[in-house]
CSV table of C-alpha atoms in Angstrom, one decimal:
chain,number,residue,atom,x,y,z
A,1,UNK,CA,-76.3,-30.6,71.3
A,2,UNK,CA,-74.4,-32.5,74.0
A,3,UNK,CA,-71.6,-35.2,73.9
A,4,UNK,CA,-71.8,-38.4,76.1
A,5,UNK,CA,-71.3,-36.8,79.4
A,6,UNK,CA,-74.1,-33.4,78.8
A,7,UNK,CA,-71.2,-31.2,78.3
A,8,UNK,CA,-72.3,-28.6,74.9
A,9,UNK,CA,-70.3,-29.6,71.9
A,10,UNK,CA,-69.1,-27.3,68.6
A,11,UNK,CA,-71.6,-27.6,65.7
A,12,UNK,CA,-68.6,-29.1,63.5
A,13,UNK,CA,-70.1,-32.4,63.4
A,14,UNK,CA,-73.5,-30.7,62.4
A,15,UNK,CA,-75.1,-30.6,59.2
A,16,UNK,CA,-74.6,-27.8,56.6
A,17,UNK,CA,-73.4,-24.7,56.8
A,18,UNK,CA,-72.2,-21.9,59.5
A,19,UNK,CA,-72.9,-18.5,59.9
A,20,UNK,CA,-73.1,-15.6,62.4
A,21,UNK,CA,-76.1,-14.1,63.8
A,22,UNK,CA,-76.4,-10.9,66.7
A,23,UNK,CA,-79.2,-12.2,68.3
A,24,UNK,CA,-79.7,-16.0,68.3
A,25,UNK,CA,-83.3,-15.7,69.9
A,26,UNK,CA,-84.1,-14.1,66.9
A,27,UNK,CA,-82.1,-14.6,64.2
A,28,UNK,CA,-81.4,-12.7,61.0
A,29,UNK,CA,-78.8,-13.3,58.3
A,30,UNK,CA,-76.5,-10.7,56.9
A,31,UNK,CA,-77.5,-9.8,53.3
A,32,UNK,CA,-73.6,-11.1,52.1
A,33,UNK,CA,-74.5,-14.1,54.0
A,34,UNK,CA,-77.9,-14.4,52.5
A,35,UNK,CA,-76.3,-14.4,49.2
A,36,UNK,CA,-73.2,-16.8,50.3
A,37,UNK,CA,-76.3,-19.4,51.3
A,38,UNK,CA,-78.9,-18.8,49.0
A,39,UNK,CA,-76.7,-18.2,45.7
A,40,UNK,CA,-73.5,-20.2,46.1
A,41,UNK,CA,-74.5,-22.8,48.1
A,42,UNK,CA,-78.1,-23.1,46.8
A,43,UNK,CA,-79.3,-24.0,50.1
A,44,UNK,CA,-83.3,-24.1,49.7
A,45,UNK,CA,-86.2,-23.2,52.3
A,46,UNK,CA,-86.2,-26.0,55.0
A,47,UNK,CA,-82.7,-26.6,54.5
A,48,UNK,CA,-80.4,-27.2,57.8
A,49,UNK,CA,-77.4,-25.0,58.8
A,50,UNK,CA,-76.0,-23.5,62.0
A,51,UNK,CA,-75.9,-20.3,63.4
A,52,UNK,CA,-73.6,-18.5,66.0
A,53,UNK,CA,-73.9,-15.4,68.2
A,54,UNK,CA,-70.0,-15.3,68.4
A,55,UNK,CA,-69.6,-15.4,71.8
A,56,UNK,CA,-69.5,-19.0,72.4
A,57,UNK,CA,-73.6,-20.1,72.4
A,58,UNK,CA,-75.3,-21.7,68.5
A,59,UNK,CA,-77.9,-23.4,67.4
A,60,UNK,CA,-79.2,-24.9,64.3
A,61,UNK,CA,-81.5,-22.9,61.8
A,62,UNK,CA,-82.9,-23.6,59.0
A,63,UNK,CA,-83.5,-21.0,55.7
A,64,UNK,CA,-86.9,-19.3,56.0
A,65,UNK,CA,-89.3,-19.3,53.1
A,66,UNK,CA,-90.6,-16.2,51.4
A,67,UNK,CA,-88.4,-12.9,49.5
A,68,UNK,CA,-86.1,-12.4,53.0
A,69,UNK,CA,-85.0,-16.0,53.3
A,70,UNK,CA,-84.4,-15.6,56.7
A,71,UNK,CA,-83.3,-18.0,59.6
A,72,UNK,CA,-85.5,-19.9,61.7
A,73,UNK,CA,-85.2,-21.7,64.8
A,74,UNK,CA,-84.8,-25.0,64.9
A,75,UNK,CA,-83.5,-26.4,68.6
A,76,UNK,CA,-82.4,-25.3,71.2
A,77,UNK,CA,-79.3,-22.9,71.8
A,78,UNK,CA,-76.3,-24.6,73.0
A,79,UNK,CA,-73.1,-23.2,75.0
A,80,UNK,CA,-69.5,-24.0,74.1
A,81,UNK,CA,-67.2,-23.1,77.6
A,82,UNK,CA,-64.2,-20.9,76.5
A,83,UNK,CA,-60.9,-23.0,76.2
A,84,UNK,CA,-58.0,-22.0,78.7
A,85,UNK,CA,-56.0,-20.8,78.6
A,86,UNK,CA,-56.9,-17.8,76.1
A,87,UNK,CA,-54.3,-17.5,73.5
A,88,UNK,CA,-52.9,-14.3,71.7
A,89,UNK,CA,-50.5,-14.3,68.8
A,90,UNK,CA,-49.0,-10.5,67.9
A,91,UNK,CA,-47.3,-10.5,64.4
A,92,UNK,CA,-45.5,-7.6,63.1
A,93,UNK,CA,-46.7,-6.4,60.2
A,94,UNK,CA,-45.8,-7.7,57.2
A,95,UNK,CA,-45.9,-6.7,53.2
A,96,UNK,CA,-49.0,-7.2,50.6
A,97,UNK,CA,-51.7,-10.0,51.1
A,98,UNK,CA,-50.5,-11.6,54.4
A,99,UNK,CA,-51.6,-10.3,57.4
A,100,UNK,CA,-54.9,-11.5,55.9
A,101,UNK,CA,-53.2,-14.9,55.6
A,102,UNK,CA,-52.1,-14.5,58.8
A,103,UNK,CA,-55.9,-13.9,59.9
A,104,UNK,CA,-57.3,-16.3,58.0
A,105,UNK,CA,-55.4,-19.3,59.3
A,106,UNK,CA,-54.7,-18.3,63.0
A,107,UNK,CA,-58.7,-18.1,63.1
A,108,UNK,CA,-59.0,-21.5,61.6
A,109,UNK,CA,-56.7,-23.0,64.1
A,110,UNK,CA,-58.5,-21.5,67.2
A,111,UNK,CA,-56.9,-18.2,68.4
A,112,UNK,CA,-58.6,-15.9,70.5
A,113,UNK,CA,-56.7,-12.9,70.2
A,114,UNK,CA,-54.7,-11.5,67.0
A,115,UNK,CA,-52.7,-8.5,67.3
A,116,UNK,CA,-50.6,-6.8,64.1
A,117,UNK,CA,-47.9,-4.8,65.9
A,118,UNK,CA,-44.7,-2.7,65.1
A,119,UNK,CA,-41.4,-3.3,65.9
A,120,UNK,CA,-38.3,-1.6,66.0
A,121,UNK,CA,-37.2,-3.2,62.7
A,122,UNK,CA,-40.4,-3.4,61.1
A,123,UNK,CA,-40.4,-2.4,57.4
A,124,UNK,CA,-44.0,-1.9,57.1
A,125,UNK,CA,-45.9,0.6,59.2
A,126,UNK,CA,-49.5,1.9,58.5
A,127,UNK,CA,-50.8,5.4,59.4
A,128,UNK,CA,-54.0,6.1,61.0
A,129,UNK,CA,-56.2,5.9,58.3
A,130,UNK,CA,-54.6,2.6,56.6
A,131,UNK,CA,-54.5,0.8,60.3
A,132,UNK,CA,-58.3,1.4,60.3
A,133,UNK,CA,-59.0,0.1,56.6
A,134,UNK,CA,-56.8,-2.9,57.3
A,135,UNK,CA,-58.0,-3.6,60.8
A,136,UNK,CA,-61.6,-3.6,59.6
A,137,UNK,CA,-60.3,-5.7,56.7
A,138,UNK,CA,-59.0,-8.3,59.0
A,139,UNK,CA,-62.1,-8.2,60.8
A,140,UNK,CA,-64.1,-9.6,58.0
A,141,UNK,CA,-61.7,-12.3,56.9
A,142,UNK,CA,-61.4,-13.7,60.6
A,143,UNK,CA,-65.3,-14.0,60.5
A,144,UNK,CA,-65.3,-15.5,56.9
A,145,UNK,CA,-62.3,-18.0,58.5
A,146,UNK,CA,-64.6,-18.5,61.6
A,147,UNK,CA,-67.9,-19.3,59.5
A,148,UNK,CA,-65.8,-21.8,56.9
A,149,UNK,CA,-64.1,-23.7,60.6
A,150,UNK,CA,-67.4,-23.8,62.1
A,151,UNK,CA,-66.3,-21.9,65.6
A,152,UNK,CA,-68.4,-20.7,67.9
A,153,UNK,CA,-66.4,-17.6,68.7
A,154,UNK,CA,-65.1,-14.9,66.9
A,155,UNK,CA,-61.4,-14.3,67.8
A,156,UNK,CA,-60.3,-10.5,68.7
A,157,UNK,CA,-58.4,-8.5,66.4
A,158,UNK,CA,-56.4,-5.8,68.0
A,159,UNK,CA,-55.5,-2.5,66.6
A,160,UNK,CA,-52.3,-2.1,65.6
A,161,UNK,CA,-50.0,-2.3,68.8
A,162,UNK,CA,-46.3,-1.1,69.9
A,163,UNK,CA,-44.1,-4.0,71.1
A,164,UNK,CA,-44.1,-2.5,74.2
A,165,UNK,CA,-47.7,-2.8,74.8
A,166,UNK,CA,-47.9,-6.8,73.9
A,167,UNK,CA,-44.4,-7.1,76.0
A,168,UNK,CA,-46.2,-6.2,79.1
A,169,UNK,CA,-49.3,-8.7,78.7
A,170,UNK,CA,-48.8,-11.6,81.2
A,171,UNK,CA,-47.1,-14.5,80.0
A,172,UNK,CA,-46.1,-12.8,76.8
A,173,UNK,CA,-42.6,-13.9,75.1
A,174,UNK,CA,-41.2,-13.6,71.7
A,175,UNK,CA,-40.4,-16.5,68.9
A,176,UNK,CA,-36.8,-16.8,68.4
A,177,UNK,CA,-34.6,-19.6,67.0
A,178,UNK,CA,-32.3,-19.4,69.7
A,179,UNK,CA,-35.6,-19.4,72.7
A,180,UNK,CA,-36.9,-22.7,74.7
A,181,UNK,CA,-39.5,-25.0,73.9
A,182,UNK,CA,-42.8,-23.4,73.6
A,183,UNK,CA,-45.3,-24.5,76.2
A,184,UNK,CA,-48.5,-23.1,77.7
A,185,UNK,CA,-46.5,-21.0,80.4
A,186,UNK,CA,-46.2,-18.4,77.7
A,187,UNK,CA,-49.8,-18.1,75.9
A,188,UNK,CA,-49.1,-14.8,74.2
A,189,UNK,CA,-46.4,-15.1,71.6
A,190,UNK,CA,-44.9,-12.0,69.9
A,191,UNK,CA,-43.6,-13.1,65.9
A,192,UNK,CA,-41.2,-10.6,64.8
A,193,UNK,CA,-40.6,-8.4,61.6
A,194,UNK,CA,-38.8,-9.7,58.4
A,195,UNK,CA,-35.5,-7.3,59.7
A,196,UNK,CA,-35.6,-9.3,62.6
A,197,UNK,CA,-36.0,-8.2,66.5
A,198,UNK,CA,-33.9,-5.4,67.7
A,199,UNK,CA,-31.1,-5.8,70.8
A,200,UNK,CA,-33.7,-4.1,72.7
A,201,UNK,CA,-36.4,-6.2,72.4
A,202,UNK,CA,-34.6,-9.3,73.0
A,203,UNK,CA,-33.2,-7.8,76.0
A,204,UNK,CA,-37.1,-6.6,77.2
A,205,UNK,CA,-38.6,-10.5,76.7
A,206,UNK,CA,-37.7,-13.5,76.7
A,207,UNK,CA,-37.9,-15.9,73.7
A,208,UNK,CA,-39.4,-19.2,72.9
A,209,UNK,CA,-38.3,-21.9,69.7
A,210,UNK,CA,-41.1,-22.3,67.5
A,211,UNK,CA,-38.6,-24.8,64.9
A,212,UNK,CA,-35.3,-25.5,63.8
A,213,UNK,CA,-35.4,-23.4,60.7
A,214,UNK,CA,-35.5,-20.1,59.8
A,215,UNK,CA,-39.0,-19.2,59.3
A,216,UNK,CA,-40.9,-16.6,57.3
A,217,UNK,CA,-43.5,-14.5,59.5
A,218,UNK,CA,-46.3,-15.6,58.8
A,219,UNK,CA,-45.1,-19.2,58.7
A,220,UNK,CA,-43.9,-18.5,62.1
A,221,UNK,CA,-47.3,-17.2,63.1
A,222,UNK,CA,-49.4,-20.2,61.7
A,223,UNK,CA,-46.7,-22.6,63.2
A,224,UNK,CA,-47.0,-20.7,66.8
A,225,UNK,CA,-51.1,-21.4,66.4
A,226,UNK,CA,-50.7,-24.3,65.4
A,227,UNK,CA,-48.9,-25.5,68.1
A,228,UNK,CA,-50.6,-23.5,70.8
A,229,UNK,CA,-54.0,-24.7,70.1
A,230,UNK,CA,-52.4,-28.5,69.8
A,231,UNK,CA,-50.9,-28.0,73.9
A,232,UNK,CA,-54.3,-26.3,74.8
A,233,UNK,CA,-56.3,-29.0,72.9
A,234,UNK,CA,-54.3,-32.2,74.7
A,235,UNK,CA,-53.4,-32.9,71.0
A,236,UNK,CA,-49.7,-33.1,71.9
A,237,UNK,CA,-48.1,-33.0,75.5
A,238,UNK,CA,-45.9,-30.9,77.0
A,239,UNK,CA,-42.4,-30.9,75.5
């Protein structure tokens, strides 16, 4: 599927639902996703929906017949070019439920990368084994958010990084109240833990203003992606 001037568009405009498949030559559904079409959506053989490999290429399918209800073919594959620049937001953790917030909505909005870090002043910190459950947890809710925003790609979440580590990616710089206007200089933005960044850190990077007020973190993080995907979109200029 092309727009106006043969350039490959994103299946949001296309019919029914979205889903991700390895192997788009040849594509099979996940049994959970089997279930998600067939049981709660009541989608029948023959019916339309669209299927992505993840990496940027999709097609449209439609459900097989028979006990498998599997996908089949139906046009050809189309390629989505990767936005520029590629955007990263770090967030340090934070308590109960919302780094899957955090996950959820940054995917909806278009981030590639998502990163949970520590801080100096973080209050939450995960051992090995926890970083791994979480992590993989993460995982599974970006692709939910992914399948339910119709992308084409599946954004990267990062283990659990140090500060230090995100600090030295190029162009990264932390949200601050007091920092600049954020702009597309700085594509990787660090958001900071409830106890707030240490001397240290706001000596080691520099800071950008995501608002006026006083934000919670993952506010701050969905505001960041909000308005990083908005400056890489053309949906708002340069401040």
């Amino acid at each position: 599927m092309t727009d106006s001037v043969g350039r490959a568009v994103k299946p949001a405009g296309a019919n029914g639902p979205h889903v991700f498949v390895d192997d788009l030559e040849h594509p099979e559904l996940r049994g959970d996703d089997r279930h998600h079409l067939t049981r709660s959506l009541r989608l029948r053989p023959g019916d339309a929906f669209t299927a992505s490999d993840g990496t940027g290429s999709w097609r449209v399918c439609r459900l097989g017949s028979g006990p498998s209800f599997d996908a089949e073919p139906d046009g050809a594959v189309a390629f989505v070019e990767a936005p520029r620049p590629k955007l990263t937001v770090g967030f340090a953790l934070i308590k109960g439920g919302r780094p899957e917030l955090v996950a959820q909505k940054l995917t909806e909005l278009g981030v590639d990368v998502i990163v949970p870090f520590t801080a100096e002043h973080s209050v939450v910190r995960w051992d090995p084994d926890r970083a791994a459950r979480h992590t993989e947890r993460l995982r599974r809710v970006a692709r939910e958010a992914a399948m339910q925003s119709r992308q084409v790609r599946l954004p990267e979440i990062g283990e659990v990084a140090d500060f230090a580590d995100l600090a030295a990616r190029p162009g990264a710089i932390r949200a601050d109240i007091t920092g600049d206007p954020l702009t597309l200089d700085h594509p990787t933005v660090l958001i900071g833990p409830e106890g707030g960044w240490s001397a240290t850190e706001r000596r080691q990077l520099g800071a950008v203003r995501i608002n006026s007020s006083v934000l919670r973190s993952e506010t701050a993080a969905i505001a960041t992606a909000t308005l990083l995907t908005a400056l890489r979109d053309g949906i708002t200029g340069r401040p």
